[in-house]
Coordinates of C-alpha atoms in Angstrom, one line a residue:
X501 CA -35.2 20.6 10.0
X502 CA -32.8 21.4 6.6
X503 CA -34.6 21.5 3.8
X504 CA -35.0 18.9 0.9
X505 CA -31.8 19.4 -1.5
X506 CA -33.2 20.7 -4.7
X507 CA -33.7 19.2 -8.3
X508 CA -30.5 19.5 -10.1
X509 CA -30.8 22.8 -12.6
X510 CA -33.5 24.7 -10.1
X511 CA -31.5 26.3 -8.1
X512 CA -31.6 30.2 -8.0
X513 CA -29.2 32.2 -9.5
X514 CA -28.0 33.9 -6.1
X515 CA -28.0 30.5 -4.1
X516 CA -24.9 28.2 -3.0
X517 CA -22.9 26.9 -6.3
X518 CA -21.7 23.6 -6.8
X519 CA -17.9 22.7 -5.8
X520 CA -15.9 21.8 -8.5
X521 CA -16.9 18.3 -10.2
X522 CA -15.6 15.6 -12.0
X523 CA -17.8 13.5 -13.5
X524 CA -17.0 9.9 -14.2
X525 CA -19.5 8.7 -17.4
X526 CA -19.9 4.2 -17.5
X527 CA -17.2 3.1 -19.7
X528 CA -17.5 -0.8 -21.4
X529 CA -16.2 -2.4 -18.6
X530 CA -17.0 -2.6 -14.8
X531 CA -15.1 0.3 -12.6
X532 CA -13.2 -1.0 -9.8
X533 CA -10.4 0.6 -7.4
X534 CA -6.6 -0.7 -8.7
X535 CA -4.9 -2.3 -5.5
X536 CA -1.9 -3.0 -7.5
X537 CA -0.5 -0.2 -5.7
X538 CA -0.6 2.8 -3.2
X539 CA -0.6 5.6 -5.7
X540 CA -3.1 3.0 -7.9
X541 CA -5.3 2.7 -5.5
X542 CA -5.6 6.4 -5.0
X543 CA -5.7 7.5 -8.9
X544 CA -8.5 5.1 -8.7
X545 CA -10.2 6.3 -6.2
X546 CA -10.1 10.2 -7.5
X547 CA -10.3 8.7 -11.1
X548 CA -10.8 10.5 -13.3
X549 CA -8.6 13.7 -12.1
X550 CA -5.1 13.2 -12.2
X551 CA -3.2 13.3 -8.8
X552 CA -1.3 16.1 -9.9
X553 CA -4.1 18.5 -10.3
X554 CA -5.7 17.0 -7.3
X555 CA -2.5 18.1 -4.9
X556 CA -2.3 21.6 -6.9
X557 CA -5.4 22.7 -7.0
X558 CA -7.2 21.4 -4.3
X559 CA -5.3 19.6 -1.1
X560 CA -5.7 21.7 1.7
X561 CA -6.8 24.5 -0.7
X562 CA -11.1 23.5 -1.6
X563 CA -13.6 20.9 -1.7
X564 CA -13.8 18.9 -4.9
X565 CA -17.0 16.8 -5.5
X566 CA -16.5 13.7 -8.0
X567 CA -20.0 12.4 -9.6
X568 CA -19.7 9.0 -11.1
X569 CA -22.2 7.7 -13.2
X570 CA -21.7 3.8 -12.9
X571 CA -23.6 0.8 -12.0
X572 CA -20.9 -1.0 -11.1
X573 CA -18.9 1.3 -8.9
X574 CA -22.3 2.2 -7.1
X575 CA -22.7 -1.8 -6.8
X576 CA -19.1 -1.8 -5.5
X577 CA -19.3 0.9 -2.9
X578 CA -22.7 -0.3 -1.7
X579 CA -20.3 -3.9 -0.6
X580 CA -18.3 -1.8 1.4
X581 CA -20.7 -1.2 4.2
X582 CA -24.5 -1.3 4.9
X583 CA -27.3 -0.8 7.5
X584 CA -28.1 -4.7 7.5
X585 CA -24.4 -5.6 7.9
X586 CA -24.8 -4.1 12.1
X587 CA -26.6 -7.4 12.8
X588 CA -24.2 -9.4 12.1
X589 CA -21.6 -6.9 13.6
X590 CA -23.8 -6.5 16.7
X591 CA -23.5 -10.6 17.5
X592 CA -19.7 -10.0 17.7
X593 CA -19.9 -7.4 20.5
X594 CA -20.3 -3.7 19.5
X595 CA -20.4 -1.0 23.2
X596 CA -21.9 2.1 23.0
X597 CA -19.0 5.1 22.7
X598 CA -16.5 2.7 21.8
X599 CA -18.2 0.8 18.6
X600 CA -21.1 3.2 17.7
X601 CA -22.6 6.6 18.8
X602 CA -26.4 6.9 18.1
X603 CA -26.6 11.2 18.0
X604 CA -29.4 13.4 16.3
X605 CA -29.0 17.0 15.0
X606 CA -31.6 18.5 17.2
X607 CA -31.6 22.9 17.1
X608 CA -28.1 23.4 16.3
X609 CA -26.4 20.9 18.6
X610 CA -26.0 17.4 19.0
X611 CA -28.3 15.0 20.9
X612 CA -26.2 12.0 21.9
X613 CA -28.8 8.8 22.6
X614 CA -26.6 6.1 23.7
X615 CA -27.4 3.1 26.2
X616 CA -24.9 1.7 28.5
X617 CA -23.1 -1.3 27.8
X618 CA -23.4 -3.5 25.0
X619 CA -25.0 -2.7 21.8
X620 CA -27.8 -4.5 20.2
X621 CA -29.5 -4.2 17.0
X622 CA -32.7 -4.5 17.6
X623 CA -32.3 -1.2 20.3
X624 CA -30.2 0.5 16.9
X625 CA -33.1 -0.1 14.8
X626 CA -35.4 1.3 16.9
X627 CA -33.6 4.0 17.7
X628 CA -33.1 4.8 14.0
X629 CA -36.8 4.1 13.1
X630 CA -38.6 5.4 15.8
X631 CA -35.8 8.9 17.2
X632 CA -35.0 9.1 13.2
X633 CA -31.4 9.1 14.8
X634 CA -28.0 8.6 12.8
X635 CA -26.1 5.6 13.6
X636 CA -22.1 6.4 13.5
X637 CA -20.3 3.1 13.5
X638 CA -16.6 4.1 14.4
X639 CA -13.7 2.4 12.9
X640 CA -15.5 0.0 10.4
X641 CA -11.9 -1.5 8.8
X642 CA -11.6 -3.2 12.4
X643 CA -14.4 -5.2 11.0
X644 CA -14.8 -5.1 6.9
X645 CA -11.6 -6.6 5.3
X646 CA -12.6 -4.2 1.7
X647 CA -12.2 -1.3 3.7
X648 CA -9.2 -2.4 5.7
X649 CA -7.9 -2.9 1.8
X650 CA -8.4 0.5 1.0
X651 CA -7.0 2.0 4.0
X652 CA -3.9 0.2 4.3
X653 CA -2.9 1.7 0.8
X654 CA -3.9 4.8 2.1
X655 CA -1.7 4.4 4.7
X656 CA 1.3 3.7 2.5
X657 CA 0.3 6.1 0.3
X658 CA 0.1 9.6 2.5
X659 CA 2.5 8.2 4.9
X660 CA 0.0 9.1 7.7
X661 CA -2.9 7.0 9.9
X662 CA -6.3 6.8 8.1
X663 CA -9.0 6.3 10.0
X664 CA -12.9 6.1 8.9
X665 CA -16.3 6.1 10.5
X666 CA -19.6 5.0 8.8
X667 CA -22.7 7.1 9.0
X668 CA -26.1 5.8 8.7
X669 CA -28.9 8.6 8.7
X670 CA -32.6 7.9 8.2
X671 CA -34.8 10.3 5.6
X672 CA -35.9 13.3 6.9
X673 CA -32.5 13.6 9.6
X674 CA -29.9 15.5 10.1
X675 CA -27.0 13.5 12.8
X676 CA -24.5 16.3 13.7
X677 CA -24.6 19.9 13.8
X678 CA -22.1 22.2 11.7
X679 CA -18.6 21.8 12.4
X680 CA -15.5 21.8 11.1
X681 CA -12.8 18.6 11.6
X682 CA -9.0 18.7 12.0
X683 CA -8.2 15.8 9.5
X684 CA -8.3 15.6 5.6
X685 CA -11.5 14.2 4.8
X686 CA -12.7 11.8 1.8
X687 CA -16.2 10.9 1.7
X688 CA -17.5 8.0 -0.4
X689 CA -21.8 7.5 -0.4
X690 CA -22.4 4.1 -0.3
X691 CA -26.0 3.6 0.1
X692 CA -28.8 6.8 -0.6
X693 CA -28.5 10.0 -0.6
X694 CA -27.2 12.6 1.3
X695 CA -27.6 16.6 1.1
X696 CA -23.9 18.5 2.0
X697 CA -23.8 22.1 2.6
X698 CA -20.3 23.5 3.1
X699 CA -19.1 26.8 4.4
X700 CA -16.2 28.8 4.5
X701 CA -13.7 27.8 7.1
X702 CA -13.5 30.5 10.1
X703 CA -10.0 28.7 11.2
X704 CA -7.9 27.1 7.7
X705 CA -6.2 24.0 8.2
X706 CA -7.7 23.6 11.6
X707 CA -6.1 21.6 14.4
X708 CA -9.3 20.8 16.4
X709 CA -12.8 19.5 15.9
X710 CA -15.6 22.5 16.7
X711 CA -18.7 22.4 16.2
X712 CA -20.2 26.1 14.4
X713 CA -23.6 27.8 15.4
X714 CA -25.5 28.6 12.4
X715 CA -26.0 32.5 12.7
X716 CA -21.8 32.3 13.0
X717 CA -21.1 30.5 9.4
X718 CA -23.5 33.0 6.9
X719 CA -24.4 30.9 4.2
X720 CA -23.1 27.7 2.0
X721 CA -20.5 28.2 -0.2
X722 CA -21.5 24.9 -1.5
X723 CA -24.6 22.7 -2.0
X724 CA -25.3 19.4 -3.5
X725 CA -26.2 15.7 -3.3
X726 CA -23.8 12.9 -3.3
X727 CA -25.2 9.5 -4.5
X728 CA -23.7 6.2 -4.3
X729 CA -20.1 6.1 -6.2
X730 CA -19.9 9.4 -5.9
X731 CA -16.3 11.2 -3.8
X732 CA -16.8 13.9 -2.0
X733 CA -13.1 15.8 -0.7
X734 CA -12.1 18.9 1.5
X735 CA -9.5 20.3 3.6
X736 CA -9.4 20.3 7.4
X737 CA -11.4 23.5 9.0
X738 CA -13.9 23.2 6.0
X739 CA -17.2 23.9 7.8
X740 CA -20.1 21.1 6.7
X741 CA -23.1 19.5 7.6
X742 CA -25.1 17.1 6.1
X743 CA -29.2 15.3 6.0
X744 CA -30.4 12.4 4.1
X745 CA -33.3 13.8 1.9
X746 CA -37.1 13.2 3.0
X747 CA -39.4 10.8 1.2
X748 CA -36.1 8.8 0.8
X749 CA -34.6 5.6 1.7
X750 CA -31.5 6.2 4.2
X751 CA -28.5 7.0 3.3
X752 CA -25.4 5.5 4.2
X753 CA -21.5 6.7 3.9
X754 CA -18.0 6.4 4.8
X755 CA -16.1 9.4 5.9
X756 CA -12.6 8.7 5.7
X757 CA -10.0 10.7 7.1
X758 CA -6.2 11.4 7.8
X759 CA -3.2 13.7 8.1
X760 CA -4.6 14.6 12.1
X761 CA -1.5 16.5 13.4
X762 CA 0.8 15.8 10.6
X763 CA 1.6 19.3 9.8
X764 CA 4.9 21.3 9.4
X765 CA 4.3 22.9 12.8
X766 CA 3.6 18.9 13.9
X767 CA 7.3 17.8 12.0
X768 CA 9.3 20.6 14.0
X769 CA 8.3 20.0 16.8
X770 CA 9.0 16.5 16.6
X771 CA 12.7 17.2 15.3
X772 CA 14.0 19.9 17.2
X773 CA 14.6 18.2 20.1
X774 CA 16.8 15.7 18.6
X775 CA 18.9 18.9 16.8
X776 CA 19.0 20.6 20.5
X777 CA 20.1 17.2 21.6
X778 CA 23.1 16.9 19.4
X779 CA 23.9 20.7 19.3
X780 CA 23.9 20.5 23.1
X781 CA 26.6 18.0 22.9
X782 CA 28.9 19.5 21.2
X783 CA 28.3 23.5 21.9
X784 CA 28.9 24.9 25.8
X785 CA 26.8 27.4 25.6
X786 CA 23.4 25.2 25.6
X787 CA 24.6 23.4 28.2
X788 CA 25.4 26.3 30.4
X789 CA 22.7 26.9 33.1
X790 CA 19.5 29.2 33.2
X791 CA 19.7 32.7 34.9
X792 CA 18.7 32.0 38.6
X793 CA 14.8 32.2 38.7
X794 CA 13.8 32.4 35.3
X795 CA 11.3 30.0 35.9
X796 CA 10.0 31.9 39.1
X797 CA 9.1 35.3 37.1
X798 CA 8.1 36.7 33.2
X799 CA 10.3 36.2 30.6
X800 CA 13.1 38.9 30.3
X801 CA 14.4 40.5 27.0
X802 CA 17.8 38.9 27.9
X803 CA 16.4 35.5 27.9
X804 CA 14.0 36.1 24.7
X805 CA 17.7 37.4 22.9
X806 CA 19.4 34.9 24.0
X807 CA 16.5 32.2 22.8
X808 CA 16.7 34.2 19.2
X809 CA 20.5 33.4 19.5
X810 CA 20.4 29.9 20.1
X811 CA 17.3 29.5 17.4
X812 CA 19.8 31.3 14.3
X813 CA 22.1 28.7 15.8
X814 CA 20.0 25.9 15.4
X815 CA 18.9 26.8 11.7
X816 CA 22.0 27.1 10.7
X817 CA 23.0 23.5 12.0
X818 CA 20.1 22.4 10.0
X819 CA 21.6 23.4 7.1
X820 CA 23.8 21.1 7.0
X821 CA 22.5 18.0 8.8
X822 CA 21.8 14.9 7.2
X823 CA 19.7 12.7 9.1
X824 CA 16.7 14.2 11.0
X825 CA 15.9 12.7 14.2
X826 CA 12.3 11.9 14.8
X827 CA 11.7 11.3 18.2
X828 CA 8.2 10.5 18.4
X829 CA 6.0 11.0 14.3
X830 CA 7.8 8.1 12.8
X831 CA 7.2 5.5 15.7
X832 CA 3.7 6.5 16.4
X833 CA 2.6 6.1 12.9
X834 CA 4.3 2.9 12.4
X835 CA 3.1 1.7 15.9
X836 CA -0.9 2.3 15.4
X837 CA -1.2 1.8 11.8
X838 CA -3.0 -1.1 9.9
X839 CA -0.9 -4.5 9.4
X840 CA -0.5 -5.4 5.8
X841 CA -3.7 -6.7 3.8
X842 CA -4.2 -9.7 3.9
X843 CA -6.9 -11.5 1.8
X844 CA -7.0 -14.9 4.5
X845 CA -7.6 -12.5 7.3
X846 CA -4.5 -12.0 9.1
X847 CA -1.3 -14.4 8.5
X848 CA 1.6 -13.8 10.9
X849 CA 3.2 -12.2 8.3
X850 CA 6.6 -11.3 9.9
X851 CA 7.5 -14.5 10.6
X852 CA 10.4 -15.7 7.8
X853 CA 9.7 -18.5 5.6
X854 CA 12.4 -20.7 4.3
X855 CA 16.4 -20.7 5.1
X856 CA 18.0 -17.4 6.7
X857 CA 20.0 -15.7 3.8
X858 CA 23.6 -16.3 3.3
X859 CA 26.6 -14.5 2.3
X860 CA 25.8 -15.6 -1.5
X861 CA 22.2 -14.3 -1.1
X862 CA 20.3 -12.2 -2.6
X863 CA 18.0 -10.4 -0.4
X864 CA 14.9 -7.4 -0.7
X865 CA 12.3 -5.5 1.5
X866 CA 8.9 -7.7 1.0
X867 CA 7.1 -5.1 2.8
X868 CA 8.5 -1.9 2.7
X869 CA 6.2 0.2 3.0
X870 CA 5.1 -0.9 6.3
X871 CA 8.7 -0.2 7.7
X872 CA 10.4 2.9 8.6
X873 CA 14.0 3.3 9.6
X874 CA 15.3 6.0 11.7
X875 CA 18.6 7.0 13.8
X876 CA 17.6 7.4 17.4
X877 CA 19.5 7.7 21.1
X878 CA 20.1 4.1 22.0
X879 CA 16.8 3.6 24.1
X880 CA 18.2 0.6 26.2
X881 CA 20.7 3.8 27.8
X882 CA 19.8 5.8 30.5
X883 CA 22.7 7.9 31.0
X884 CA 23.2 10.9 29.4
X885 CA 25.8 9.6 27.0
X886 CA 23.7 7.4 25.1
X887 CA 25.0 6.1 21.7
X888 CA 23.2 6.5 19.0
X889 CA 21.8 3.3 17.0
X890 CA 19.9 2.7 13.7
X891 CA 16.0 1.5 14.3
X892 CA 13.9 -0.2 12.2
X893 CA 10.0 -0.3 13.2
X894 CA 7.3 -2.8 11.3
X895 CA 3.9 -2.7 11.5
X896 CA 3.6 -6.7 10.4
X897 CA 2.4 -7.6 13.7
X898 CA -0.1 -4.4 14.2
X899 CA -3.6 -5.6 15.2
X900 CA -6.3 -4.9 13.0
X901 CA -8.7 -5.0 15.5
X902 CA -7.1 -1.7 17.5
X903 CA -6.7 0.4 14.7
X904 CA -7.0 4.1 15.3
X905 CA -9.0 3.0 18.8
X906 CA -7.1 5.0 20.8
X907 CA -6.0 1.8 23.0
X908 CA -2.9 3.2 25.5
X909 CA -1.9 -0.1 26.4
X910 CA -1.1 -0.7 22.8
X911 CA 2.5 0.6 23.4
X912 CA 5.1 -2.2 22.3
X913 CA 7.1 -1.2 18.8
X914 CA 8.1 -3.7 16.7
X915 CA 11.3 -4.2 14.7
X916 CA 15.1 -4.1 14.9
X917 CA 18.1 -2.2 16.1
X918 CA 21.6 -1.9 14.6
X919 CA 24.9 0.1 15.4
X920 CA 25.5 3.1 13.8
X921 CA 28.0 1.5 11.6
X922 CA 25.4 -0.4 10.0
X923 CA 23.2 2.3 8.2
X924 CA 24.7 2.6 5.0
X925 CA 24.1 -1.0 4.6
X926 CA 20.7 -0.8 6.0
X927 CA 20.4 2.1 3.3
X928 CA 21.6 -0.2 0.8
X929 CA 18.7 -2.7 1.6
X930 CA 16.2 -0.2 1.4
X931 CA 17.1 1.7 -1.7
X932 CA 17.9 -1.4 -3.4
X933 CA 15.0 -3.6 -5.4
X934 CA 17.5 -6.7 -4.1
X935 CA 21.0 -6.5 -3.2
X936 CA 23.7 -9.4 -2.8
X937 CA 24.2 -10.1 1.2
X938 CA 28.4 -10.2 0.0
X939 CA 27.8 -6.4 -1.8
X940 CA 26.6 -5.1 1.5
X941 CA 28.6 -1.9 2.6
X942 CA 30.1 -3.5 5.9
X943 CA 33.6 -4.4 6.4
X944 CA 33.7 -8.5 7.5
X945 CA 31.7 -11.0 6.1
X946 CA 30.4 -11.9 9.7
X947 CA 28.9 -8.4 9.9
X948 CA 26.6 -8.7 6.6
X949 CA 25.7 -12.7 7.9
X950 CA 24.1 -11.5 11.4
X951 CA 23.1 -8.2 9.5
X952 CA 20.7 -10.3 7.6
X953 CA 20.0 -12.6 10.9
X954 CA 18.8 -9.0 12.4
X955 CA 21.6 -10.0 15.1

């Protein structure tokens, strides 16, 4: 069982210090986050360190703990999600491994305590009463439009998916062992308290969840306890665990996460194939074949040469290249990301009001954050000589209700495509607050017309 986080000021001298705090004192006036924008929203949410330090100092470098001493905030975060809201939430179909994961810390590993089927709360309360067992509720912005607000700036902000999960953990419990995550993680306490211990990472930056036996991670590096307002950040790999206090109410809190395989290692690999594709097309050597059974045997120190080669090559063609191609990062964000906020629940909100614009119009991206535009191989080709066209993917008709659920069938992309010619007009649109359709860079006046018809 952990122990009972101690009173602040008793702990001894040679015992886990604090991570680095912030400490947010109640001002006049209620706190609340500022949606008014994606960097707003997150200078709110790290308030009162600036964004600048936070990415120096701290981003994938060290945990930073933010206590906030405010009624309101507290009162605000509580909102977001709590232990009586999974009745409600149970009536509209919740399954066991899909919705929620009932799981208790039990000697180092964890106990998973699921049911089959279909989820209901009386079963979750007893569970959480009776087997003092943490109820993990997976993906909670599917179902609580505050935190679909929060993360869909999140999403526009880092430029990367942001998932969550809600965890619910009676006093005296412990719901996972330690273990170390492969995302960026944000915790906000909503409801309680809850005792964190963090460790040294054994693998920085990880790219893999693992849990950590205890006689493997030596001692914390950090202990504290976050209460409800308070932020809680650190990097991937960062080793943790965590137990709501005995003699206690529960404790409730929202662990939200993102940059999962959105490293530099994640970028190259995702662009060099379009850069081999290109080179290939226009340099004999790539396209000459293989020795005869290289594939059959060990790799030879001719072929490792002649890969060093063709890598120099390839750098040096990067040099001076222009537009990247992403063949996969771009569309797979765009595809599985959250739709645009939207306060009535879920308007279709890429269908156009009003008339098409004309040649005399003036035009700008409403949503522009939730679109990305990228130069790709025509995918309607299947011959090798495919043409290159100009894609534009939007996530206005992204379902809320699949977000970051791992659905495979969830595979159509929506947006536009365009001939080559057209991307410096396309780049127009988008670098533009509002442009004139007749200033667009395209030669007839036809072209800018179905341009803006997405024809």
């Amino acid at each position: 069982m952990p122990k009972k986080a101690k009173a602040a000021g008793s702990r001894k001298e040679e015992g886990p210090v604090p991570c680095k705090q912030m400490k947010v004192e109640a001002a006049g006036g209620p706190s609340a986050l500022n949606f008014d924008s994606p960097s707003s929203l997150f200078e709110s949410l790290i308030s009162p360190i600036k964004t600048e330090t936070f990415f120096k100092e701290f981003w994938e470098q060290k945990p930073l703990l933010i206590r906030r001493d405010d009624p309101a905030l507290a009162t605000y975060c509580g909102s977001l999600f709590k232990l009586t809201d999974l009745k409600s939430l149970c009536s509209q179909g919740l399954y066991y491994g899909r919705d929620v994961n009932v799981c208790r810390c039990v000697g180092g590993k964890k106990k998973v305590l699921n049911k089959d089927g279909k989820a209901h709360f009386l079963q979750l309360r007893k569970d959480f009463d009776q087997k003092r067992a943490t109820i993990q509720f997976h993906q909670p912005q599917r179902f609580k439009d505050e935190l679909w607000r929060i993360q869909e700036k999140l999403e526009c902000y880092f430029g990367s998916l942001v998932g969550s999960n809600v965890y619910i953990t009676p006093a005296g419990s412990q719901g996972l062992p330690p273990h170390y995550d492969d995302v960026e993680v944000f915790i906000l306490q909503l409801e309680g308290e809850k005792h964190w211990r963090l460790y040294h990472p054994t693998v920085p930056l990880a790219r893999e969840y693992s849990v950590e036996a205890e006689e493997r991670i030596g001692r914390p590096v950090h202990e504290f306890t976050l209460k409800p307002g308070d932020l809680l950040y650190f990097p991937r790999g960062t080793i943790h665990q965590a137990d709501t206090p005995a003699g206690l109410a529960h404790s409730t809190h929202v662990t939200i996460s993102t940059y999962q395989n959105n490293s530099w290692g994640d970028f190259l690999l995702d662009t060099i194939s379009g850069l081999v594709f290109d080179t290939a097309e226009e340099d004999v050597e790539l396209r000459a074949g293989i020795p005869r059974q290289l594939l059959l045997v060990e790799s030879t120190a001719v072929a490792t040469r002649r890969l060093s080669g063709f890598l120099r090559m390839l750098a040096d063609r990067l040099e001076g290249t222009k537009e990247l191609l992403s063949s996969d990062m771009k569309k797979d964000f765009i595809m599985h990301r959250l739709p645009p906020y939207s306060a009535g629940g879920g308007a279709e909100l890429s269908t156009p009001g009003g008339k098409l614009p004309r040649l005399d119009s003036v035009v700008r991206l409403q949503f522009k954050d939730h679109i990305v535009l990228t130069v790709l191989p025509d995918q309607d080709q299947s011959d090798e000589a495919q043409e290159k066209m100009v894609y534009i993917y939007h996530s206005l008709r992204n379902r809320r209700e699949t977000h970051m659920m791992g659905n495979e069938e969830e595979t159509e992309s929506h947006g536009l495509r365009f001939p080559l010619s057209h991307l410096d007009a396309l780049k127009q649109i988008w670098n533009s607050s509002a442009v004139s359709v007749k200033d667009l860079k395209l030669t007839a006046d036809e072209e800018k017309e179905n341009l803006m018809r997405g024809t």
